Amino acid sequence: MKKIINKTENVVEDMLQGMVKAHPEYLKRISESNVLVRKKSPVKGKVALLSGGGSGHEPAHGGFVGLGMLDGAVAGEVFTSPTAEEVLKGIKAVDGGAGVLLIIKNYSGDVMNFEMAAELAQMEDISIEQVIVNDDVAVEDSTYTIGRRGIAGTIFVHKIAGAAAEKGWNLENVKRVAQKTIKNVRTMGMSLSPCIVPSSGKPSFEIEEDEMEFGLGIHGEPGIRRQKIKSADEIADALLDNILKDMDLAKGDEVALLVNGLGGTPLMELYIVNKEASNLLKEKEIKVYKTMVGNYMTSLEMKGVSLSLLKLDEELKKLLDSKADTPAFKQL
């Protein structure tokens, strides 16, 4: 294992300290916790958004704390769900009196601990709602989930629900538009390599130099098949084909496209994948309204890419276009 770290048991602590030092204009850390919140949190009278999960997916989730997106993010250990106690600290820290929406990726530990924290918060008279993101079309059940996994499409949920909350919508309507986004977003990914969790010091899976894993999860969970490496165009075609089979899209529909790197993929390669994905959608007469290319939800140093499509209507377009200003997402 070759990583630029100190002690393996301190990687999350060191990272959180570094994030706050890098972005003091955006972030503050709740004392004795792994919770990052907005610098001026809580925002009184605004619905608060709290998300999080295991570390190792940066910039998710702390990088999306700020204006127009999240109010707080709870970091677990690497690829490990945060505890209910930590989530409860996050809920209390961001609650501005208008309620808190929890945005949870569909992993068993995350769902269990966020729901437990929600119950505890409700006992303290905090209004809580939650949504569970399950955008991965690759597999129905996996190592860590019942049902589909929540992966990079979660970023669209952060952005759209965050915009609604920033506009002063109430908790019921912020949850409604978050659910609407989840209903209309689909994702699929692939990888050329595993990643190495610092605490284990070993690759998350073994793969030959001339192979790729198709449909894997962001923790290295198995995909739907392993095959010889294909060209970028063939990879984009296969990912998009699986996504479109699972979506109700017609000619003339508009979508947002997210080309997401898994941590070890050069931007050059992401743009090459985007070129083909955009061309394929154009051939199908599906309009790409907005494109996002970069590292949004990673898997440590994994070499790979995922594609996400969000079917848009006028409401979702306006919210997607709304102002956001966070360490990892700026739309001014």
Short mmCIF file of N, CA and C in Angstrom, two decimals, residues 225-292:
data_model
loop_
_atom_site.label_atom_id
_atom_site.label_comp_id
_atom_site.label_asym_id
_atom_site.label_seq_id
_atom_site.Cartn_x
_atom_site.Cartn_y
_atom_site.Cartn_z
N ARG A 225 -20.64 -8.15 -14.42
CA ARG A 225 -19.75 -9.03 -15.20
C ARG A 225 -18.33 -8.45 -15.23
N ARG A 226 -17.40 -9.33 -15.48
CA ARG A 226 -16.01 -8.96 -15.70
C ARG A 226 -15.65 -9.34 -17.12
N GLN A 227 -14.98 -8.46 -17.83
CA GLN A 227 -14.69 -8.72 -19.23
C GLN A 227 -13.40 -8.03 -19.64
N LYS A 228 -12.95 -8.31 -20.84
CA LYS A 228 -11.76 -7.66 -21.37
C LYS A 228 -12.03 -6.17 -21.55
N ILE A 229 -10.99 -5.36 -21.38
CA ILE A 229 -11.13 -3.92 -21.51
C ILE A 229 -11.64 -3.55 -22.91
N LYS A 230 -12.59 -2.66 -22.94
CA LYS A 230 -13.14 -2.15 -24.19
C LYS A 230 -12.66 -0.71 -24.41
N SER A 231 -12.95 -0.17 -25.56
CA SER A 231 -12.62 1.23 -25.84
C SER A 231 -13.55 2.15 -25.05
N ALA A 232 -13.17 3.42 -24.95
CA ALA A 232 -13.99 4.39 -24.25
C ALA A 232 -15.38 4.49 -24.86
N ASP A 233 -15.46 4.48 -26.18
CA ASP A 233 -16.76 4.55 -26.83
C ASP A 233 -17.63 3.35 -26.50
N GLU A 234 -17.01 2.16 -26.49
CA GLU A 234 -17.77 0.95 -26.16
C GLU A 234 -18.23 0.96 -24.70
N ILE A 235 -17.39 1.48 -23.82
CA ILE A 235 -17.76 1.57 -22.40
C ILE A 235 -18.93 2.52 -22.23
N ALA A 236 -18.84 3.71 -22.84
CA ALA A 236 -19.93 4.68 -22.74
C ALA A 236 -21.22 4.11 -23.30
N ASP A 237 -21.12 3.41 -24.42
CA ASP A 237 -22.29 2.81 -25.06
C ASP A 237 -22.95 1.79 -24.14
N ALA A 238 -22.13 0.92 -23.53
CA ALA A 238 -22.67 -0.13 -22.67
C ALA A 238 -23.31 0.44 -21.41
N LEU A 239 -22.65 1.42 -20.77
CA LEU A 239 -23.21 2.04 -19.57
C LEU A 239 -24.53 2.73 -19.89
N LEU A 240 -24.53 3.51 -20.96
CA LEU A 240 -25.73 4.25 -21.32
C LEU A 240 -26.87 3.33 -21.73
N ASP A 241 -26.53 2.25 -22.41
CA ASP A 241 -27.56 1.28 -22.83
C ASP A 241 -28.29 0.71 -21.63
N ASN A 242 -27.54 0.33 -20.61
CA ASN A 242 -28.17 -0.22 -19.40
C ASN A 242 -29.01 0.83 -18.67
N ILE A 243 -28.54 2.05 -18.66
CA ILE A 243 -29.30 3.12 -18.01
C ILE A 243 -30.60 3.39 -18.76
N LEU A 244 -30.51 3.52 -20.07
CA LEU A 244 -31.70 3.86 -20.86
C LEU A 244 -32.76 2.77 -20.84
N LYS A 245 -32.31 1.51 -20.71
CA LYS A 245 -33.28 0.42 -20.60
C LYS A 245 -34.13 0.54 -19.34
N ASP A 246 -33.62 1.28 -18.36
CA ASP A 246 -34.30 1.39 -17.08
C ASP A 246 -35.03 2.73 -16.91
N MET A 247 -35.01 3.56 -17.97
CA MET A 247 -35.62 4.88 -17.87
C MET A 247 -36.74 5.03 -18.89
N ASP A 248 -37.69 5.85 -18.53
CA ASP A 248 -38.81 6.15 -19.43
C ASP A 248 -38.50 7.45 -20.16
N LEU A 249 -37.67 7.35 -21.20
CA LEU A 249 -37.27 8.52 -21.97
C LEU A 249 -37.79 8.40 -23.40
N ALA A 250 -38.23 9.53 -23.93
CA ALA A 250 -38.74 9.57 -25.30
C ALA A 250 -38.00 10.65 -26.08
N LYS A 251 -38.11 10.61 -27.39
CA LYS A 251 -37.49 11.64 -28.22
C LYS A 251 -37.97 13.02 -27.79
N GLY A 252 -37.01 13.93 -27.66
CA GLY A 252 -37.35 15.29 -27.26
C GLY A 252 -37.24 15.54 -25.77
N ASP A 253 -37.11 14.48 -24.97
CA ASP A 253 -36.93 14.67 -23.52
C ASP A 253 -35.59 15.32 -23.24
N GLU A 254 -35.51 16.00 -22.10
CA GLU A 254 -34.28 16.66 -21.68
C GLU A 254 -33.71 15.96 -20.46
N VAL A 255 -32.38 15.88 -20.40
CA VAL A 255 -31.70 15.21 -19.28
C VAL A 255 -30.51 16.04 -18.84
N ALA A 256 -30.11 15.80 -17.61
CA ALA A 256 -28.80 16.23 -17.13
C ALA A 256 -27.90 15.00 -17.12
N LEU A 257 -26.65 15.18 -17.56
CA LEU A 257 -25.69 14.09 -17.65
C LEU A 257 -24.53 14.35 -16.70
N LEU A 258 -24.26 13.37 -15.85
CA LEU A 258 -23.12 13.44 -14.94
C LEU A 258 -22.12 12.35 -15.31
N VAL A 259 -20.91 12.77 -15.70
CA VAL A 259 -19.82 11.84 -15.98
C VAL A 259 -18.88 11.93 -14.79
N ASN A 260 -18.90 10.91 -13.95
CA ASN A 260 -18.26 10.95 -12.65
C ASN A 260 -17.03 10.05 -12.60
N GLY A 261 -15.90 10.62 -12.21
CA GLY A 261 -14.70 9.84 -12.02
C GLY A 261 -14.66 9.19 -10.65
N LEU A 262 -14.07 8.01 -10.57
CA LEU A 262 -14.04 7.27 -9.30
C LEU A 262 -12.79 7.52 -8.47
N GLY A 263 -11.98 8.49 -8.88
CA GLY A 263 -10.83 8.89 -8.06
C GLY A 263 -9.50 8.79 -8.75
N GLY A 264 -9.34 7.78 -9.61
CA GLY A 264 -8.07 7.57 -10.27
C GLY A 264 -8.11 7.74 -11.77
N THR A 265 -9.16 8.36 -12.27
CA THR A 265 -9.35 8.50 -13.72
C THR A 265 -9.02 9.93 -14.15
N PRO A 266 -8.10 10.12 -15.09
CA PRO A 266 -7.79 11.48 -15.55
C PRO A 266 -9.00 12.15 -16.19
N LEU A 267 -9.06 13.46 -16.06
CA LEU A 267 -10.13 14.21 -16.70
C LEU A 267 -10.15 13.98 -18.20
N MET A 268 -8.98 13.80 -18.80
CA MET A 268 -8.92 13.51 -20.23
C MET A 268 -9.84 12.35 -20.58
N GLU A 269 -9.76 11.28 -19.81
CA GLU A 269 -10.55 10.09 -20.10
C GLU A 269 -12.04 10.32 -19.84
N LEU A 270 -12.35 11.11 -18.80
CA LEU A 270 -13.76 11.42 -18.52
C LEU A 270 -14.37 12.21 -19.67
N TYR A 271 -13.61 13.15 -20.21
CA TYR A 271 -14.12 13.93 -21.34
C TYR A 271 -14.30 13.06 -22.59
N ILE A 272 -13.43 12.08 -22.77
CA ILE A 272 -13.58 11.16 -23.91
C ILE A 272 -14.87 10.36 -23.77
N VAL A 273 -15.15 9.89 -22.55
CA VAL A 273 -16.41 9.17 -22.31
C VAL A 273 -17.60 10.10 -22.54
N ASN A 274 -17.48 11.34 -22.08
CA ASN A 274 -18.57 12.29 -22.26
C ASN A 274 -18.86 12.56 -23.73
N LYS A 275 -17.81 12.61 -24.54
CA LYS A 275 -17.99 12.83 -25.98
C LYS A 275 -18.92 11.78 -26.57
N GLU A 276 -18.66 10.51 -26.26
CA GLU A 276 -19.48 9.44 -26.84
C GLU A 276 -20.88 9.42 -26.22
N ALA A 277 -20.97 9.61 -24.90
CA ALA A 277 -22.29 9.61 -24.27
C ALA A 277 -23.17 10.71 -24.84
N SER A 278 -22.59 11.88 -25.04
CA SER A 278 -23.34 13.00 -25.61
C SER A 278 -23.79 12.70 -27.03
N ASN A 279 -22.88 12.12 -27.82
CA ASN A 279 -23.23 11.77 -29.20
C ASN A 279 -24.34 10.73 -29.26
N LEU A 280 -24.28 9.75 -28.38
CA LEU A 280 -25.31 8.70 -28.38
C LEU A 280 -26.67 9.26 -28.01
N LEU A 281 -26.71 10.15 -27.04
CA LEU A 281 -27.98 10.76 -26.64
C LEU A 281 -28.54 11.63 -27.77
N LYS A 282 -27.64 12.33 -28.46
CA LYS A 282 -28.09 13.15 -29.59
C LYS A 282 -28.69 12.28 -30.68
N GLU A 283 -28.06 11.12 -30.94
CA GLU A 283 -28.59 10.19 -31.95
C GLU A 283 -29.99 9.73 -31.60
N LYS A 284 -30.24 9.58 -30.29
CA LYS A 284 -31.55 9.13 -29.84
C LYS A 284 -32.54 10.28 -29.68
N GLU A 285 -32.09 11.50 -30.04
CA GLU A 285 -32.91 12.71 -29.97
C GLU A 285 -33.34 13.03 -28.55
N ILE A 286 -32.42 12.75 -27.62
CA ILE A 286 -32.59 13.13 -26.21
C ILE A 286 -31.67 14.32 -25.97
N LYS A 287 -32.22 15.43 -25.53
CA LYS A 287 -31.44 16.66 -25.38
C LYS A 287 -30.70 16.69 -24.05
N VAL A 288 -29.39 16.91 -24.12
CA VAL A 288 -28.60 17.08 -22.90
C VAL A 288 -28.66 18.55 -22.50
N TYR A 289 -29.42 18.84 -21.47
CA TYR A 289 -29.62 20.22 -21.02
C TYR A 289 -28.42 20.73 -20.25
N LYS A 290 -27.82 19.86 -19.45
CA LYS A 290 -26.66 20.24 -18.64
C LYS A 290 -25.73 19.04 -18.50
N THR A 291 -24.42 19.30 -18.58
CA THR A 291 -23.41 18.25 -18.42
C THR A 291 -22.47 18.60 -17.28
N MET A 292 -22.18 17.63 -16.44
CA MET A 292 -21.21 17.78 -15.36
C MET A 292 -20.17 16.68 -15.51
#
